[in-house]
CSV table of C-alpha atoms in Angstrom, one decimal:
chain,number,residue,atom,x,y,z
A,63,MET,CA,17.5,-24.8,-34.6
A,64,ILE,CA,19.9,-25.1,-32.2
A,65,SER,CA,20.4,-27.6,-28.9
A,66,ARG,CA,21.3,-25.4,-25.6
A,67,ARG,CA,25.0,-26.8,-25.4
A,68,SER,CA,25.4,-24.9,-29.0
A,69,LEU,CA,23.6,-21.9,-28.1
A,70,LEU,CA,26.0,-21.2,-25.1
A,71,GLY,CA,29.1,-22.3,-27.3
A,72,ALA,CA,27.6,-19.7,-29.9
A,73,VAL,CA,27.2,-17.6,-27.2
A,74,ALA,CA,30.7,-18.0,-25.8
A,75,GLY,CA,32.5,-18.0,-29.2
A,76,ALA,CA,31.3,-15.1,-30.8
A,77,GLY,CA,30.3,-12.8,-28.3
A,78,ALA,CA,26.7,-12.4,-29.5
A,79,LEU,CA,23.7,-14.6,-30.7
A,80,THR,CA,20.8,-14.3,-32.8
A,81,LEU,CA,17.4,-15.7,-30.9
A,82,VAL,CA,16.7,-19.0,-32.5
A,83,GLN,CA,13.8,-22.0,-31.3
A,84,HIS,CA,15.2,-24.1,-29.1
A,85,THR,CA,15.1,-28.0,-29.9
A,86,LEU,CA,16.3,-31.5,-28.9
A,87,THR,CA,19.8,-32.6,-29.9
A,88,PRO,CA,19.9,-36.3,-28.9
A,89,ALA,CA,23.1,-37.1,-27.3
A,90,PRO,CA,25.6,-40.6,-27.9
A,91,ALA,CA,24.1,-44.0,-26.7
A,92,VAL,CA,24.2,-47.0,-26.9
A,93,ALA,CA,21.3,-48.3,-27.1
A,94,ALA,CA,18.0,-50.7,-28.8
A,95,PRO,CA,14.7,-50.0,-29.8
A,96,ASP,CA,12.2,-51.2,-27.6
A,97,ALA,CA,8.2,-52.2,-28.6
A,98,ALA,CA,6.7,-48.9,-27.0
A,99,GLY,CA,9.3,-47.0,-29.6
A,100,GLY,CA,11.6,-45.6,-27.3
A,101,THR,CA,15.4,-46.9,-26.3
A,102,GLU,CA,16.3,-48.7,-23.5
A,103,PRO,CA,20.3,-49.5,-22.5
A,104,ASP,CA,20.7,-53.8,-22.6
A,105,THR,CA,21.7,-54.4,-19.3
A,106,ILE,CA,19.8,-57.0,-17.1
A,107,ARG,CA,20.1,-56.2,-13.2
A,108,TRP,CA,16.8,-55.5,-11.8
A,109,THR,CA,15.5,-58.9,-10.3
A,110,GLY,CA,12.7,-57.7,-7.4
A,111,LYS,CA,9.2,-58.6,-8.2
A,112,ARG,CA,8.2,-55.0,-7.4
A,113,SER,CA,9.6,-52.0,-9.0
A,114,ALA,CA,11.8,-49.5,-6.9
A,115,ASN,CA,8.5,-47.3,-6.3
A,116,GLY,CA,6.6,-50.3,-4.9
A,117,TRP,CA,4.4,-51.1,-8.0
A,118,PRO,CA,4.4,-55.1,-9.2
A,119,ILE,CA,6.1,-55.5,-12.3
A,120,ASP,CA,3.2,-57.5,-13.8
A,121,PRO,CA,2.9,-57.6,-17.7
A,122,GLY,CA,-0.6,-58.6,-17.9
A,123,ALA,CA,-1.5,-55.1,-16.2
A,124,ILE,CA,0.2,-53.3,-18.7
A,125,ALA,CA,-2.0,-51.6,-21.8
A,126,ALA,CA,-1.8,-49.6,-24.7
A,127,PHE,CA,-2.5,-45.9,-24.9
A,128,ARG,CA,-1.6,-42.8,-27.2
A,129,VAL,CA,-0.2,-39.9,-25.8
A,130,GLU,CA,-2.9,-36.7,-27.1
A,131,GLY,CA,-1.9,-34.7,-30.1
A,132,SER,CA,0.8,-37.1,-31.2
A,133,GLY,CA,0.6,-40.6,-32.8
A,134,VAL,CA,3.0,-42.0,-30.3
A,135,PRO,CA,2.3,-45.0,-28.7
A,136,VAL,CA,2.7,-45.8,-25.0
A,137,ARG,CA,2.8,-48.8,-23.1
A,138,LEU,CA,1.5,-47.7,-19.1
A,139,ARG,CA,0.2,-49.4,-16.1
A,140,GLU,CA,-3.6,-49.1,-16.8
A,141,GLY,CA,-5.9,-46.9,-14.5
A,142,HIS,CA,-4.5,-44.7,-12.1
A,143,ALA,CA,-0.8,-45.0,-13.4
A,144,ALA,CA,-1.8,-44.3,-16.7
A,145,ALA,CA,-4.0,-41.4,-16.2
A,146,VAL,CA,-1.3,-39.6,-14.6
A,147,LEU,CA,1.5,-40.4,-16.6
A,148,LEU,CA,-0.5,-39.5,-19.9
A,149,HIS,CA,-1.0,-36.2,-18.3
A,150,VAL,CA,2.7,-35.7,-17.7
A,151,ALA,CA,3.9,-36.7,-21.4
A,152,ARG,CA,0.4,-34.9,-23.1
A,153,ARG,CA,1.6,-31.8,-21.3
A,154,TRP,CA,5.5,-32.4,-22.2
A,155,HIS,CA,4.1,-32.8,-25.9
A,156,TYR,CA,2.4,-29.4,-26.3
A,157,GLU,CA,4.6,-27.3,-24.0
A,158,ILE,CA,8.3,-28.6,-24.1
A,159,ALA,CA,8.9,-30.4,-27.5
A,160,PRO,CA,6.7,-33.1,-29.7
A,161,LEU,CA,7.3,-36.3,-28.7
A,162,ASP,CA,6.4,-37.8,-32.2
A,163,SER,CA,8.7,-35.4,-34.0
A,164,GLY,CA,11.5,-38.2,-34.7
A,165,GLU,CA,13.8,-35.9,-32.1
A,166,GLY,CA,15.3,-37.0,-29.1
A,167,GLY,CA,14.2,-40.5,-28.7
A,168,GLY,CA,10.7,-39.9,-28.3
A,169,ILE,CA,8.9,-41.6,-25.6
A,170,THR,CA,9.9,-45.0,-23.6
A,171,ALA,CA,7.9,-46.1,-20.8
A,172,HIS,CA,6.9,-49.6,-19.9
A,173,THR,CA,9.7,-52.5,-21.2
A,174,THR,CA,10.7,-55.9,-20.8
A,175,ARG,CA,15.0,-54.6,-20.7
A,176,ARG,CA,16.7,-53.7,-16.9
A,177,ASP,CA,18.1,-50.4,-15.4
A,178,LEU,CA,21.2,-49.0,-16.0
A,179,GLY,CA,22.3,-48.8,-12.5
A,180,ALA,CA,19.8,-46.4,-11.2
A,181,ASP,CA,17.3,-48.0,-9.3
A,182,PHE,CA,14.6,-45.7,-10.5
A,183,GLU,CA,15.1,-47.2,-13.9
A,184,SER,CA,13.4,-50.3,-12.5
A,185,ASN,CA,9.8,-47.9,-12.2
A,186,HIS,CA,9.7,-49.0,-16.4
A,187,LEU,CA,9.3,-52.8,-15.8
A,188,SER,CA,5.9,-51.8,-13.8
A,189,GLY,CA,4.9,-49.4,-16.3
A,190,THR,CA,4.7,-46.3,-13.8
A,191,ALA,CA,7.6,-44.6,-15.4
A,192,VAL,CA,8.4,-42.4,-18.8
A,193,ALA,CA,11.0,-41.1,-20.7
A,194,LEU,CA,10.1,-38.2,-22.8
A,195,HIS,CA,12.9,-37.8,-25.3
A,196,PRO,CA,15.0,-40.0,-23.5
A,197,THR,CA,18.7,-40.0,-25.6
A,198,ALA,CA,18.4,-36.2,-25.8
A,199,TYR,CA,17.9,-36.4,-21.8
A,200,PRO,CA,19.8,-39.4,-20.4
A,201,LEU,CA,20.5,-40.7,-17.2
A,202,ALA,CA,23.6,-38.6,-15.5
A,203,GLY,CA,23.8,-36.5,-18.7
A,204,SER,CA,24.8,-32.5,-19.1
A,205,GLU,CA,21.9,-31.3,-21.1
A,206,GLY,CA,19.5,-29.5,-19.0
A,207,LEU,CA,16.0,-27.7,-19.8
A,208,TRP,CA,15.9,-23.9,-20.6
A,209,PRO,CA,14.5,-22.1,-16.9
A,210,HIS,CA,11.1,-21.6,-19.0
A,211,GLN,CA,10.9,-25.1,-19.7
A,212,GLU,CA,12.0,-26.1,-16.1
A,213,ALA,CA,9.0,-24.1,-15.0
A,214,ILE,CA,6.3,-25.7,-17.1
A,215,VAL,CA,7.7,-29.4,-15.6
A,216,ARG,CA,7.4,-27.5,-12.0
A,217,ASP,CA,3.8,-26.6,-12.8
A,218,ILE,CA,3.1,-30.4,-14.2
A,219,LEU,CA,4.2,-31.5,-10.7
A,220,ALA,CA,2.0,-29.0,-9.3
A,221,ASP,CA,-0.8,-30.6,-12.0
A,222,CYS,CA,0.4,-34.0,-9.7
A,223,GLU,CA,-0.1,-33.4,-6.3
A,224,GLY,CA,3.3,-34.8,-5.2
A,225,THR,CA,2.4,-37.9,-7.0
A,226,VAL,CA,4.7,-38.2,-9.4
A,227,VAL,CA,8.8,-37.3,-9.3
A,228,TRP,CA,11.0,-35.7,-12.1
A,229,GLY,CA,14.0,-37.3,-13.1
A,230,GLY,CA,15.3,-34.2,-12.6
A,231,ASP,CA,15.3,-34.1,-8.7
A,232,LEU,CA,16.9,-37.6,-8.6
A,233,THR,CA,20.7,-38.9,-8.1
A,234,PRO,CA,21.9,-39.1,-11.1
A,235,VAL,CA,19.8,-37.0,-13.0
A,236,LYS,CA,17.7,-37.9,-15.8
A,237,VAL,CA,15.9,-34.9,-17.1
A,238,SER,CA,13.9,-36.6,-19.1
A,239,HIS,CA,12.2,-39.7,-16.2
A,240,PHE,CA,9.0,-39.2,-14.4
A,241,HIS,CA,7.5,-41.8,-12.0
A,242,LEU,CA,4.7,-42.5,-9.7
A,243,ALA,CA,6.1,-41.8,-6.3
A,244,ALA,CA,2.8,-42.7,-5.1
A,245,ARG,CA,2.7,-46.1,-3.9
A,246,PRO,CA,-0.8,-48.4,-5.1
A,247,GLY,CA,-3.8,-48.0,-3.1
A,248,ASP,CA,-2.6,-43.9,-2.4
A,249,ARG,CA,-5.5,-42.2,-2.2
A,250,THR,CA,-4.3,-39.0,-3.4
A,251,LEU,CA,-3.2,-40.8,-6.4
A,252,ALA,CA,-6.9,-42.1,-6.8
A,253,ARG,CA,-8.3,-38.5,-6.6
A,254,VAL,CA,-5.1,-37.1,-9.4
A,255,ALA,CA,-6.3,-39.5,-11.9
A,256,ALA,CA,-10.1,-38.9,-11.4
A,257,ARG,CA,-9.2,-35.6,-12.3
A,258,LEU,CA,-6.9,-36.0,-14.6
A,259,ASP,CA,-8.7,-39.1,-17.0
A,260,THR,CA,-11.4,-39.5,-18.4
A,261,GLY,CA,-11.8,-42.7,-20.6
A,262,ARG,CA,-10.5,-46.1,-20.1
A,263,PRO,CA,-8.0,-48.4,-22.6
A,264,THR,CA,-9.3,-49.9,-25.9
A,265,THR,CA,-8.1,-52.9,-27.9
A,266,ALA,CA,-6.2,-49.9,-30.3
A,267,PRO,CA,-4.2,-47.2,-28.1
A,268,ARG,CA,-6.5,-44.8,-27.2
A,269,ALA,CA,-5.8,-40.7,-26.9
A,270,GLN,CA,-5.6,-39.5,-23.5
A,271,THR,CA,-8.1,-36.4,-22.7
A,272,ALA,CA,-7.7,-34.3,-19.3
A,273,GLY,CA,-9.2,-32.2,-17.0
A,274,THR,CA,-8.4,-28.4,-17.4
A,275,VAL,CA,-5.5,-27.3,-16.3
A,276,ALA,CA,-6.1,-23.7,-14.4
A,277,ASP,CA,-3.4,-21.1,-15.8
A,278,PRO,CA,0.3,-21.9,-14.8
A,279,ALA,CA,1.0,-18.0,-14.2
A,280,ALA,CA,-1.5,-18.1,-11.8
A,281,PRO,CA,0.2,-17.3,-8.5
A,282,ALA,CA,-1.5,-19.6,-6.2
A,283,ARG,CA,0.1,-22.5,-9.0
A,284,ARG,CA,3.3,-20.7,-8.8
A,285,LEU,CA,3.3,-21.0,-4.6
A,286,LYS,CA,1.9,-24.5,-4.8
A,287,ALA,CA,4.6,-26.0,-7.2
A,288,ARG,CA,7.6,-24.6,-4.7
A,289,ARG,CA,6.0,-25.8,-1.8
A,290,LEU,CA,6.4,-29.0,-4.2
A,291,GLU,CA,10.0,-28.8,-5.0
A,292,ARG,CA,10.8,-27.6,-1.5
A,293,ALA,CA,9.1,-31.0,-0.3
A,294,GLN,CA,11.2,-33.1,-2.8
A,295,THR,CA,14.3,-32.0,-2.1
A,296,ARG,CA,14.4,-32.2,1.4
């Protein structure tokens, strides 16, 4: 199993390839482990009381969860934020790459560390952002997703009905990053969260269960994903 970068290099050098399963190859990074089991830079820059997406920075609102199908613990803002972001992580885990395989940095969520120079990194402080395999897909990294993987991400965004932003659409790019675009009290966020979430956090990390997801290949869902993509790139 090789990375996309290695695969493309092999094609250029040999003129032919044998199709193999893509896996994640972590990029070099200077980082320290955080409480959520991921990695975060040591720089301290964000000083606001709210993160860049407008959510209050309140450690008391953070709870422990477990992504369904994995043993990965993740700390997120309770309520609507957790419901939606855990759905994003769940689908990535099942459909793109496992979050508990030991590859790519796993998952980074709430942390008391600060941003790397991009304001959207501050959203981790409010528990309203996740980074999925952040060392494989770091900030301003050159490694991207395969087309079929990006199609899955677009479908996940369609699930979330515009309440979530993907780092692949941001500047600087961070393919592993997702954060809430909706502000506190947003009615669409409340409706989407109610559809995706079926439980509440407990004293121990809980499994996230989610509503049934329609077939991502269905034309109506593909059209919905394309509309969201156009709206977010205007």
